[in-house]
């Protein structure tokens, strides 16, 4: 009796065979699906042996493929923009003003590498998430006399420092999985990163495989989990790496085919009875290439007459490319969706066939996806704990004097994070809709300003200062709603009819 192939799980146990009459066709093992391999690996086992390869290939694509580079920048620009800014939610105006002023000073000092401000670090974090799927942020506590407004800085560390293949038992008995230490309850308590980046090599120190233990309270691990229980993040390009690689090879083959077609204009044949010598019968002067091969150039606008015994055969390579543009567009659309839920137009920058309705619908869907990532990952995992550490360090270092902070600090951790916002596709229509939502009570002014990336308190303060300055100078602008209506007329001014107006001769009726 001949043996039949069986599909087994990771433990070598065969999957039960299902008949074609199963209620779910996708669970059958017939002719069409019988050879479809599957994996029952858990969320971390699946990443254990693949994470490094995925990261390296993802970076290679982003380094060398312009669409990948542009796609990464597009995602970072939409997720962060000019910055995700905090808005402290508290009643005491003096304490709030003191916190905001101190935060504005610290924003420019927070980078331990002294390269970016806080909002620049947000952009770098977004770029790292797309490329590597995760990153680490190390809290660096400085001396109180360091000259910083708050003795606390941030160091962004590539996830390569965290070896996904490192599994061990810590000296305290805790289990280390993929370089993350967990206590008996399964809670993260520490990280075990390499002291130096494993891909950096310097003659002075050489490669170091030393690991250091950093408590979880001093390290943030930013990633987007896709499965419950997932401990590490995968590059966002994971599902499109193969498709993009194949598309690049297709492009290369098409370019090589075009180069081959242009390499030879044709070939000149002569009978054996024709004596050797310069031909020069196609309009140009015969030359030799770098390998001393004779070349007879063909020039436009010539009608050469071939001597007796000569003939020309032109190169006609077969066109095997098919419908090149349609095929590449199809592939780019698939890659754009898998990359970051982008539309084809946003991913490629090709707006050829876009109209107002389609681009608006595509933008709304993409913006909703961006808000999900902003709130669930960038704000919750990065901005929120950093603001909390900022407050704690500011109070401990006496940069802030807040009585009773130690007994009830949580009320000072209430922060709304405002996104940079997206420009309107049609400003006139969108502004009208925003005014309607405000007047109908569907949205508050604070909510509308927050959606556009602005702080209502700052806007109100600036308007009040402008009004005060303009009143002192006796200025009345058409845009001042206190004194003019929507048409620019002064509030309360009487209407002047045509027959009530005195003409420039002084002879008109005047009432």
XYZ file of C-alpha atoms in Angstrom:
511
model
C 0.000 0.000 0.000
C 1.457 3.358 -1.040
C 1.980 5.999 1.619
C 0.207 9.333 1.305
C 1.682 12.673 2.302
C 0.273 14.163 5.494
C 0.374 17.705 6.834
C 1.680 17.778 10.401
C 1.936 20.479 13.046
C 5.129 21.658 14.770
C 5.069 18.585 17.036
C 4.763 16.136 14.176
C 1.103 15.412 14.833
C -0.980 15.033 11.659
C -3.831 17.444 11.144
C -7.204 15.686 10.923
C -8.394 15.315 7.356
C -11.670 16.931 6.461
C -13.931 15.782 3.657
C -14.906 18.014 0.762
C -18.391 18.160 2.224
C -17.178 20.241 5.178
C -19.271 23.261 6.042
C -16.161 25.419 5.530
C -14.463 24.972 2.173
C -11.346 26.634 3.523
C -10.928 23.748 6.002
C -10.984 20.957 3.429
C -7.996 18.948 2.191
C -9.070 18.248 -1.350
C -7.065 18.605 -4.509
C -6.952 22.396 -4.339
C -5.978 22.784 -0.677
C -4.340 19.469 0.155
C -0.805 20.833 -0.274
C -1.380 24.142 1.509
C 1.050 24.223 4.408
C -0.059 25.728 7.705
C 1.486 26.696 11.009
C 0.096 26.482 14.512
C 3.001 28.482 15.953
C 2.223 30.871 18.764
C 2.665 34.649 18.335
C 6.218 34.570 19.687
C 7.389 31.258 18.239
C 6.441 32.567 14.798
C 8.765 35.556 15.287
C 11.555 33.663 17.075
C 13.453 32.514 14.007
C 12.168 35.077 11.501
C 12.369 38.489 13.145
C 15.976 39.299 12.277
C 15.581 38.242 8.638
C 12.410 40.294 8.290
C 14.140 43.373 9.715
C 17.200 43.060 7.494
C 15.143 42.620 4.326
C 12.795 45.426 5.312
C 15.716 47.813 5.725
C 17.253 46.712 2.464
C 14.045 47.554 0.621
C 13.700 50.945 2.312
C 17.330 51.805 1.595
C 17.199 50.962 -2.089
C 13.592 51.132 -3.310
C 12.224 54.674 -3.836
C 8.609 53.608 -3.305
C 9.525 51.969 -0.004
C 11.494 55.039 1.105
C 8.646 57.352 0.140
C 6.060 55.086 1.748
C 7.947 55.095 5.048
C 8.181 58.896 5.016
C 4.498 59.188 4.091
C 3.467 57.055 7.059
C 5.685 58.989 9.479
C 4.426 62.327 8.128
C 0.795 61.313 8.629
C 1.298 59.648 12.010
C 3.362 62.445 13.565
C 3.519 65.422 11.225
C 5.013 68.312 13.155
C 4.340 66.574 16.454
C 1.761 64.983 18.763
C 1.451 67.702 21.392
C 0.236 67.462 25.002
C -2.646 69.416 26.490
C -2.797 69.156 30.277
C -6.320 68.790 31.618
C -6.448 70.599 34.955
C -8.366 73.448 36.525
C -5.568 75.408 38.229
C -4.409 77.920 35.566
C -1.159 78.800 37.368
C 0.043 75.211 37.727
C -1.024 74.456 34.171
C 0.901 77.464 32.840
C 4.001 76.431 34.827
C 3.859 72.858 33.476
C 3.431 74.039 29.886
C 6.324 76.513 30.142
C 8.622 73.852 31.623
C 7.562 71.289 29.019
C 8.315 73.732 26.197
C 11.834 74.165 27.580
C 12.399 70.426 28.083
C 11.171 69.538 24.581
C 14.355 71.042 23.128
C 16.645 69.275 25.643
C 15.119 65.799 25.882
C 17.253 63.958 23.313
C 20.213 62.225 24.957
C 22.018 62.300 21.593
C 21.288 66.042 21.226
C 20.090 65.641 17.643
C 16.294 66.080 17.764
C 13.632 67.661 19.920
C 10.798 65.601 21.410
C 8.655 65.821 18.293
C 11.617 64.858 16.140
C 12.018 61.774 18.352
C 8.365 60.965 17.657
C 9.113 61.019 13.927
C 12.180 58.814 14.412
C 10.050 56.399 16.438
C 7.450 56.226 13.655
C 10.164 55.580 11.041
C 11.618 52.808 13.212
C 8.210 51.182 13.691
C 7.684 50.975 9.941
C 11.185 49.690 9.218
C 11.865 47.402 12.203
C 8.451 46.937 13.803
C 9.663 48.038 17.231
C 12.083 50.257 19.128
C 13.324 50.892 22.662
C 13.370 54.179 24.584
C 15.722 54.356 27.560
C 14.973 56.860 30.343
C 18.208 58.636 31.239
C 18.169 60.353 34.653
C 20.740 63.156 34.856
C 22.303 65.024 37.772
C 20.207 67.826 39.190
C 23.017 70.297 38.340
C 23.297 69.162 34.699
C 21.880 72.459 33.452
C 18.758 70.829 32.013
C 15.359 72.331 32.747
C 14.371 68.818 33.925
C 17.200 66.317 34.634
C 15.707 63.627 32.438
C 16.440 62.645 28.838
C 15.428 60.023 26.298
C 17.646 57.685 24.302
C 16.089 55.905 21.313
C 17.619 52.466 20.750
C 17.153 50.211 17.745
C 15.412 46.942 18.507
C 18.482 45.080 17.161
C 19.913 45.465 20.653
C 17.198 43.050 21.805
C 18.219 39.602 20.520
C 15.032 37.635 19.670
C 16.917 34.326 20.015
C 18.106 34.979 23.596
C 16.158 32.788 26.021
C 17.536 32.021 29.470
C 16.922 31.988 33.216
C 17.942 35.185 34.999
C 20.043 35.029 38.182
C 16.924 35.855 40.202
C 15.072 32.863 38.727
C 12.899 34.835 36.319
C 12.486 33.576 32.769
C 14.023 35.525 29.880
C 12.175 35.204 26.572
C 13.461 36.921 23.448
C 15.649 39.164 25.692
C 12.705 40.250 27.870
C 12.610 39.188 31.525
C 9.271 38.150 33.020
C 8.434 37.496 36.650
C 6.384 34.583 37.937
C 3.152 36.428 37.100
C 4.221 36.953 33.498
C 4.838 40.679 33.931
C 7.744 42.399 32.206
C 10.316 43.385 34.789
C 13.478 44.002 32.739
C 15.142 43.979 29.332
C 18.475 42.389 28.399
C 19.790 44.377 25.402
C 23.282 44.259 23.942
C 25.448 47.040 25.328
C 26.501 47.910 21.777
C 24.570 47.549 18.539
C 25.374 44.053 17.185
C 25.863 45.468 13.694
C 28.332 48.216 14.634
C 32.067 47.516 14.349
C 34.835 49.889 15.422
C 38.586 49.279 15.463
C 38.929 50.783 18.927
C 36.499 48.448 20.685
C 35.555 45.754 18.169
C 32.331 43.788 18.431
C 30.896 43.388 21.932
C 28.308 40.746 22.785
C 27.908 41.968 26.376
C 24.324 42.228 27.599
C 23.100 44.571 30.312
C 19.958 44.362 32.438
C 17.716 47.450 32.358
C 14.599 47.505 34.586
C 11.313 47.843 32.709
C 10.595 51.037 34.666
C 13.494 52.681 32.803
C 12.779 51.324 29.327
C 9.866 51.634 26.928
C 9.269 48.962 24.291
C 7.190 50.425 21.441
C 5.548 48.055 18.946
C 2.201 47.242 17.407
C 0.934 43.816 18.536
C -1.112 41.890 15.987
C -1.863 38.821 18.142
C -2.774 38.479 21.853
C 0.289 37.606 23.893
C 2.748 38.926 21.323
C 5.949 40.178 22.978
C 7.890 41.566 20.004
C 6.926 43.588 16.949
C 7.381 42.631 13.289
C 8.316 45.111 10.534
C 5.271 46.637 8.888
C 6.613 45.525 5.508
C 6.522 41.839 6.493
C 3.575 40.936 4.264
C 4.892 42.782 1.193
C 8.606 41.917 1.267
C 8.272 39.067 -1.227
C 5.847 40.951 -3.473
C 8.109 44.019 -3.615
C 11.202 41.877 -4.238
C 9.488 40.098 -7.143
C 8.285 43.426 -8.548
C 11.808 44.828 -8.397
C 13.122 41.786 -10.243
C 10.389 42.222 -12.845
C 11.417 45.865 -13.264
C 15.066 44.868 -13.574
C 14.237 42.269 -16.219
C 12.221 44.853 -18.177
C 15.076 47.367 -17.999
C 17.589 44.747 -19.124
C 15.277 43.831 -22.020
C 15.098 47.489 -23.057
C 18.859 47.835 -22.785
C 19.284 44.724 -24.903
C 16.946 46.153 -27.524
C 18.967 49.360 -27.672
C 22.352 47.660 -27.527
C 22.435 46.729 -31.247
C 20.817 48.750 -34.015
C 21.521 45.930 -36.428
C 24.195 43.791 -38.008
C 26.076 44.285 -41.293
C 26.842 41.250 -43.390
C 29.172 41.109 -46.409
C 30.000 38.391 -48.880
C 33.327 36.678 -48.647
C 34.321 38.167 -52.014
C 34.115 41.751 -50.709
C 37.610 43.111 -49.793
C 38.268 44.346 -46.268
C 38.100 48.036 -45.562
C 36.030 50.821 -43.997
C 32.396 50.659 -44.887
C 30.933 53.932 -43.695
C 27.845 53.342 -45.746
C 25.187 54.224 -43.102
C 25.890 57.917 -42.799
C 28.503 58.022 -40.029
C 32.252 57.669 -39.668
C 33.356 54.139 -38.716
C 34.803 53.843 -35.200
C 35.985 51.121 -32.821
C 34.536 50.367 -29.367
C 36.565 49.859 -26.177
C 37.296 46.281 -27.261
C 38.528 47.398 -30.699
C 35.447 46.083 -32.485
C 34.477 47.972 -35.632
C 31.207 49.910 -35.380
C 29.455 51.678 -38.212
C 27.120 54.355 -36.739
C 23.662 54.912 -38.157
C 22.596 58.535 -38.353
C 19.036 59.871 -38.765
C 17.898 61.410 -42.034
C 20.196 59.355 -44.244
C 19.371 57.131 -47.191
C 22.504 55.018 -47.604
C 23.011 52.858 -50.668
C 24.775 49.638 -49.728
C 27.687 48.543 -51.892
C 27.467 45.310 -53.776
C 27.864 42.326 -51.473
C 26.590 44.094 -48.296
C 23.318 43.663 -46.447
C 21.936 44.900 -43.097
C 19.818 42.955 -40.597
C 18.179 45.050 -37.821
C 17.836 43.753 -34.257
C 14.201 43.029 -33.340
C 14.079 41.599 -29.768
C 10.789 40.025 -28.780
C 8.522 42.058 -26.486
C 7.837 39.737 -23.541
C 6.824 42.471 -21.108
C 3.084 42.356 -21.768
C 0.984 45.190 -20.325
C 3.738 46.569 -18.120
C 1.879 49.547 -16.629
C -1.275 47.610 -15.724
C 0.732 44.845 -14.070
C 2.929 47.186 -11.998
C -0.093 49.248 -10.914
C -1.816 46.084 -9.709
C 1.247 45.105 -7.690
C 1.701 48.614 -6.276
C -1.925 48.651 -5.115
C -1.437 45.386 -3.215
C 1.799 46.598 -1.674
C 0.278 49.954 -0.653
C -2.507 48.196 1.243
C -0.140 45.832 3.021
C 2.431 48.519 3.748
C 0.312 50.857 5.835
C -3.264 50.838 4.586
C -2.346 53.510 2.049
C -4.059 54.115 -1.248
C -2.169 53.565 -4.484
C -2.143 57.310 -5.140
C -0.722 58.118 -1.721
C 1.905 55.381 -1.963
C 3.150 56.196 -5.460
C 2.302 59.899 -5.684
C 0.468 59.202 -8.944
C -2.683 61.383 -8.942
C -3.453 60.876 -12.616
C -7.028 59.541 -12.358
C -8.035 61.016 -8.982
C -11.163 63.091 -8.446
C -12.395 64.941 -5.365
C -14.691 62.157 -4.146
C -12.196 59.342 -4.498
C -9.277 61.159 -2.882
C -11.493 62.329 -0.016
C -12.769 58.817 0.645
C -9.240 57.408 0.478
C -7.941 60.082 2.835
C -10.723 59.536 5.370
C -10.062 55.799 5.531
C -6.314 56.294 5.820
C -6.696 59.003 8.469
C -8.897 56.722 10.550
C -6.176 54.068 10.413
C -3.569 56.676 11.403
C -5.626 57.755 14.420
C -5.805 54.129 15.548
C -1.995 53.795 15.436
C -1.462 57.221 17.010
C -3.705 56.563 19.994
C -3.030 52.856 20.551
C 0.721 52.869 19.971
C 2.442 56.260 19.827
C 0.369 57.954 22.527
C -0.348 55.030 24.839
C 3.054 53.351 24.688
C 5.331 56.367 24.173
C 3.884 59.814 24.914
C 1.818 58.916 27.979
C 4.599 57.259 30.055
C 7.109 59.922 29.010
C 4.795 62.704 30.236
C 4.346 60.826 33.513
C 8.116 60.450 33.978
C 8.573 64.108 33.069
C 6.146 65.168 35.809
C 7.707 62.887 38.447
C 11.244 64.042 37.681
C 10.231 67.706 37.497
C 8.661 67.569 40.963
C 11.478 65.507 42.510
C 14.107 67.878 41.119
C 12.034 70.874 42.306
C 11.758 72.249 38.796
C 8.026 72.291 39.604
C 6.533 73.179 42.960
C 3.177 71.416 43.253
C 1.888 71.068 46.835
C 0.281 67.692 47.515
C 1.691 66.109 44.371
C 3.016 63.035 46.212
C -0.420 62.185 47.638
C -2.395 62.569 44.389
C -0.148 62.631 41.326
C -2.606 60.984 38.921
C -4.658 64.109 38.357
C -1.540 65.710 36.874
C -1.109 62.781 34.474
C -4.353 63.599 32.669
C -3.130 64.798 29.304
C -4.914 64.994 25.966
C -2.561 64.497 23.042
C -3.445 66.551 19.972
C -2.396 65.302 16.557
C -0.923 67.601 13.941
C -4.077 67.210 11.862
C -4.572 66.959 8.130
C -5.209 69.834 5.721
C -8.688 70.025 4.236
C -9.236 68.604 0.769
C -11.794 71.341 0.075
C -11.322 74.119 2.682
C -14.609 75.883 1.913
C -16.761 72.757 2.289
C -14.838 71.383 5.276
C -14.920 74.705 7.127
C -18.665 74.959 6.560
C -19.137 71.438 7.919
C -16.997 72.243 10.992
C -19.040 75.396 11.700
C -22.234 73.377 11.346
C -20.994 70.719 13.793
C -20.055 73.430 16.303
C -23.321 75.371 16.044
C -25.376 72.163 16.214
C -23.602 71.080 19.400
C -22.131 67.925 17.867
C -18.576 69.078 18.581
C -16.958 71.526 20.953
C -14.526 74.204 19.856
C -11.805 72.425 21.824
C -12.501 69.194 19.944
C -12.453 70.913 16.546
C -9.196 72.709 17.314
C -7.682 69.494 18.642
C -8.533 67.663 15.418
C -6.596 70.274 13.465
C -3.650 70.066 15.858
C -4.249 73.292 17.800
C -4.782 74.063 21.475
C -7.955 76.056 22.155
C -6.433 77.705 25.217
C -3.500 79.025 23.196
C -5.808 80.203 20.411
C -8.047 82.049 22.899
C -5.034 83.676 24.530
C -3.631 84.837 21.194
C -7.015 86.204 20.092
C -7.405 88.089 23.385
C -3.943 89.631 23.004
C -4.645 90.598 19.403
C -7.989 92.181 20.301
C -6.379 94.174 23.096
C -3.602 95.436 20.835
C -5.972 96.351 17.982
C -8.385 98.172 20.322
C -5.507 100.214 21.741
C -4.512 101.260 18.224
C -8.078 101.897 17.141
C -7.993 99.238 14.450
C -11.079 97.418 13.209
C -10.527 94.516 10.864
C -13.141 92.909 8.698
C -12.445 89.598 10.490
C -13.287 90.920 13.994
C -16.678 89.354 14.878
C -17.039 91.672 17.885
C -17.460 94.683 15.637
C -18.341 93.424 12.159
C -20.797 90.910 10.834
C -20.127 88.174 8.298
C -20.272 90.625 5.397
C -17.801 93.069 6.960
C -20.417 95.656 8.024
C -20.107 97.212 11.481
C -22.330 95.604 14.069
C -25.391 97.782 14.753
C -24.712 100.183 11.868
C -27.906 101.373 10.101
C -28.507 100.336 6.536
C -28.167 103.121 3.934
C -30.553 102.974 1.027
C -29.542 104.176 -2.420
C -31.829 107.228 -2.323
C -30.538 108.196 1.143
C -26.967 108.535 -0.090
C -25.619 112.035 -0.746
C -23.739 112.109 -4.022
C -20.383 113.766 -4.470
C -22.001 116.963 -5.854
C -23.832 117.557 -2.601
C -27.125 117.770 -4.427
C -28.460 114.299 -3.625
C -31.244 113.692 -1.149
C -30.083 113.398 2.407
C -32.349 112.170 5.174
